[in-house]
């Protein structure tokens, strides 16, 4: 599954790609009418994840439907994409950096506001689970590089080569024309960010990625950084990001969205405002990169917004898991 050609592909991979208008607008309408402090009936359980990720969302939903926690759900959901060798943006099979090394970033947040992350990890596929171990079994919140890898092995994770033949070939082809200079464009990134609400109404989130393809060695984006690629506040809601991490970090995107929801904005309005902070910067180069956000609030209202067309997300609610095309800013 190649999700990275999001600006070019019209139909992504299908699976019930639904026009955004009716779903989101009806939710928007509702959220505008509703006060954030007097919710009627919260929608739960619920899972939302970036991109066309039906199996990951289904896996998370199954955990929730069996009464499992939102934290277990997002971990199990993200593991699906980490193990999917055909996805070249997350986990095993991710595209490497310029030197041919696959390095992974991930983070996780629970309903108590705990956070764990691993950055630039080689040779370990299930980095979301390693991030959870950092959160639950160390006095720290972040482990980087070799330290993270050694920690994972000490915790029983298997070392394996993450560079698949397909990704190696793609990297070798890239090297022919790349002239070894940064490529920060609209086709070299994708991440799975996932948010879940369990039957107790608790919210957790996780985010996992191989980062920008052909990045400089040592480059880390927004995905494992609290408030950048992910933020959860169990009293308010959660948000997750995908796209050019540098731009998300400069606006602390996920934290911004949660704080905007705290001030009374709906998830949809908050996502739109976060995108607007990026595109309205003086001299913003937004035509040349993509950023997409998803968000959910405590009531189970959700939103998504991106700079360009063809960002989509999978949503599980009320027993239905579907891929939905996000609304977007750049309508030409
Ligand atoms: N946000 C990720 C990063 O910058 C990549 C992506 O979502 O495409 O590393």
mmCIF file of N, CA and C and ligand atoms in Angstrom, residues 6 51 105 188-192 209-212 219-223 241-246 248, ligand 1:
data_model
loop_
_atom_site.group_PDB
_atom_site.id
_atom_site.type_symbol
_atom_site.label_atom_id
_atom_site.label_comp_id
_atom_site.label_asym_id
_atom_site.label_seq_id
_atom_site.Cartn_x
_atom_site.Cartn_y
_atom_site.Cartn_z
ATOM 1 N N UNK A 6 -0.128 11.095 -2.249
ATOM 2 C CA UNK A 6 -1.470 11.565 -1.939
ATOM 3 C C UNK A 6 -1.936 12.730 -2.781
ATOM 4 N N UNK A 51 -4.662 8.596 7.140
ATOM 5 C CA UNK A 51 -4.521 7.856 5.884
ATOM 6 C C UNK A 51 -5.470 6.667 5.785
ATOM 7 N N UNK A 105 10.614 6.519 14.158
ATOM 8 C CA UNK A 105 10.225 7.404 15.275
ATOM 9 C C UNK A 105 8.817 7.013 15.711
ATOM 10 N N UNK A 188 7.282 12.723 -0.086
ATOM 11 C CA UNK A 188 8.248 11.909 0.652
ATOM 12 C C UNK A 188 7.893 11.663 2.103
ATOM 13 N N UNK A 189 6.640 11.651 2.410
ATOM 14 C CA UNK A 189 6.294 11.406 3.808
ATOM 15 C C UNK A 189 4.900 10.835 3.979
ATOM 16 N N UNK A 190 4.674 10.284 5.096
ATOM 17 C CA UNK A 190 3.407 9.679 5.551
ATOM 18 C C UNK A 190 3.645 9.089 6.919
ATOM 19 N N UNK A 191 2.622 9.098 7.731
ATOM 20 C CA UNK A 191 2.753 8.635 9.113
ATOM 21 C C UNK A 191 1.419 8.082 9.541
ATOM 22 N N UNK A 192 1.418 7.095 10.430
ATOM 23 C CA UNK A 192 0.131 6.777 11.038
ATOM 24 C C UNK A 192 0.069 7.382 12.435
ATOM 25 N N UNK A 209 6.262 6.292 12.481
ATOM 26 C CA UNK A 209 6.687 6.694 11.140
ATOM 27 C C UNK A 209 8.132 6.292 10.868
ATOM 28 N N UNK A 210 8.461 6.207 9.576
ATOM 29 C CA UNK A 210 9.883 6.129 9.206
ATOM 30 C C UNK A 210 10.375 7.527 8.807
ATOM 31 N N UNK A 211 9.523 8.509 8.952
ATOM 32 C CA UNK A 211 9.929 9.902 8.697
ATOM 33 C C UNK A 211 10.067 10.197 7.218
ATOM 34 N N UNK A 212 10.651 11.304 6.907
ATOM 35 C CA UNK A 212 10.826 11.677 5.499
ATOM 36 C C UNK A 212 11.761 10.689 4.813
ATOM 37 N N UNK A 219 17.995 13.043 11.198
ATOM 38 C CA UNK A 219 16.810 13.925 11.162
ATOM 39 C C UNK A 219 15.625 13.247 11.883
ATOM 40 N N UNK A 220 14.972 14.040 12.716
ATOM 41 C CA UNK A 220 13.742 13.582 13.361
ATOM 42 C C UNK A 220 12.674 14.627 13.084
ATOM 43 N N UNK A 221 11.466 14.175 12.798
ATOM 44 C CA UNK A 221 10.366 15.100 12.521
ATOM 45 C C UNK A 221 9.468 15.287 13.723
ATOM 46 N N UNK A 222 8.212 15.561 13.431
ATOM 47 C CA UNK A 222 7.237 15.852 14.484
ATOM 48 C C UNK A 222 6.687 14.615 15.187
ATOM 49 N N UNK A 223 6.702 13.484 14.463
ATOM 50 C CA UNK A 223 5.902 12.334 14.908
ATOM 51 C C UNK A 223 6.169 11.862 16.339
ATOM 52 N N UNK A 241 -0.801 14.351 13.722
ATOM 53 C CA UNK A 241 -0.397 15.023 12.484
ATOM 54 C C UNK A 241 0.296 14.068 11.529
ATOM 55 N N UNK A 242 0.252 14.429 10.267
ATOM 56 C CA UNK A 242 1.069 13.780 9.253
ATOM 57 C C UNK A 242 1.517 14.849 8.270
ATOM 58 N N UNK A 243 2.563 14.557 7.539
ATOM 59 C CA UNK A 243 3.048 15.538 6.582
ATOM 60 C C UNK A 243 4.409 16.063 6.982
ATOM 61 N N UNK A 244 4.744 17.204 6.468
ATOM 62 C CA UNK A 244 6.091 17.729 6.666
ATOM 63 C C UNK A 244 6.304 18.134 8.131
ATOM 64 N N UNK A 245 7.024 17.290 8.838
ATOM 65 C CA UNK A 245 7.174 17.431 10.287
ATOM 66 C C UNK A 245 7.758 18.754 10.723
ATOM 67 N N UNK A 246 8.636 19.307 9.908
ATOM 68 C CA UNK A 246 9.274 20.575 10.281
ATOM 69 C C UNK A 246 8.201 21.657 10.463
ATOM 70 N N UNK A 248 4.970 21.160 11.124
ATOM 71 C CA UNK A 248 4.120 20.828 12.274
ATOM 72 C C UNK A 248 4.817 21.261 13.565
HETATM 73 N N1 LIG B 1 5.461 13.745 9.806
HETATM 74 C C1 LIG B 1 6.460 12.784 9.433
HETATM 75 C C2 LIG B 1 7.811 13.403 9.578
HETATM 76 O O1 LIG B 1 7.973 14.572 9.288
HETATM 77 C C3 LIG B 1 6.312 12.265 8.079
HETATM 78 C C4 LIG B 1 4.937 12.142 7.511
HETATM 79 O O2 LIG B 1 3.937 12.167 8.155
HETATM 80 O O3 LIG B 1 4.808 12.015 6.321
HETATM 81 O O4 LIG B 1 8.730 12.687 9.904
#
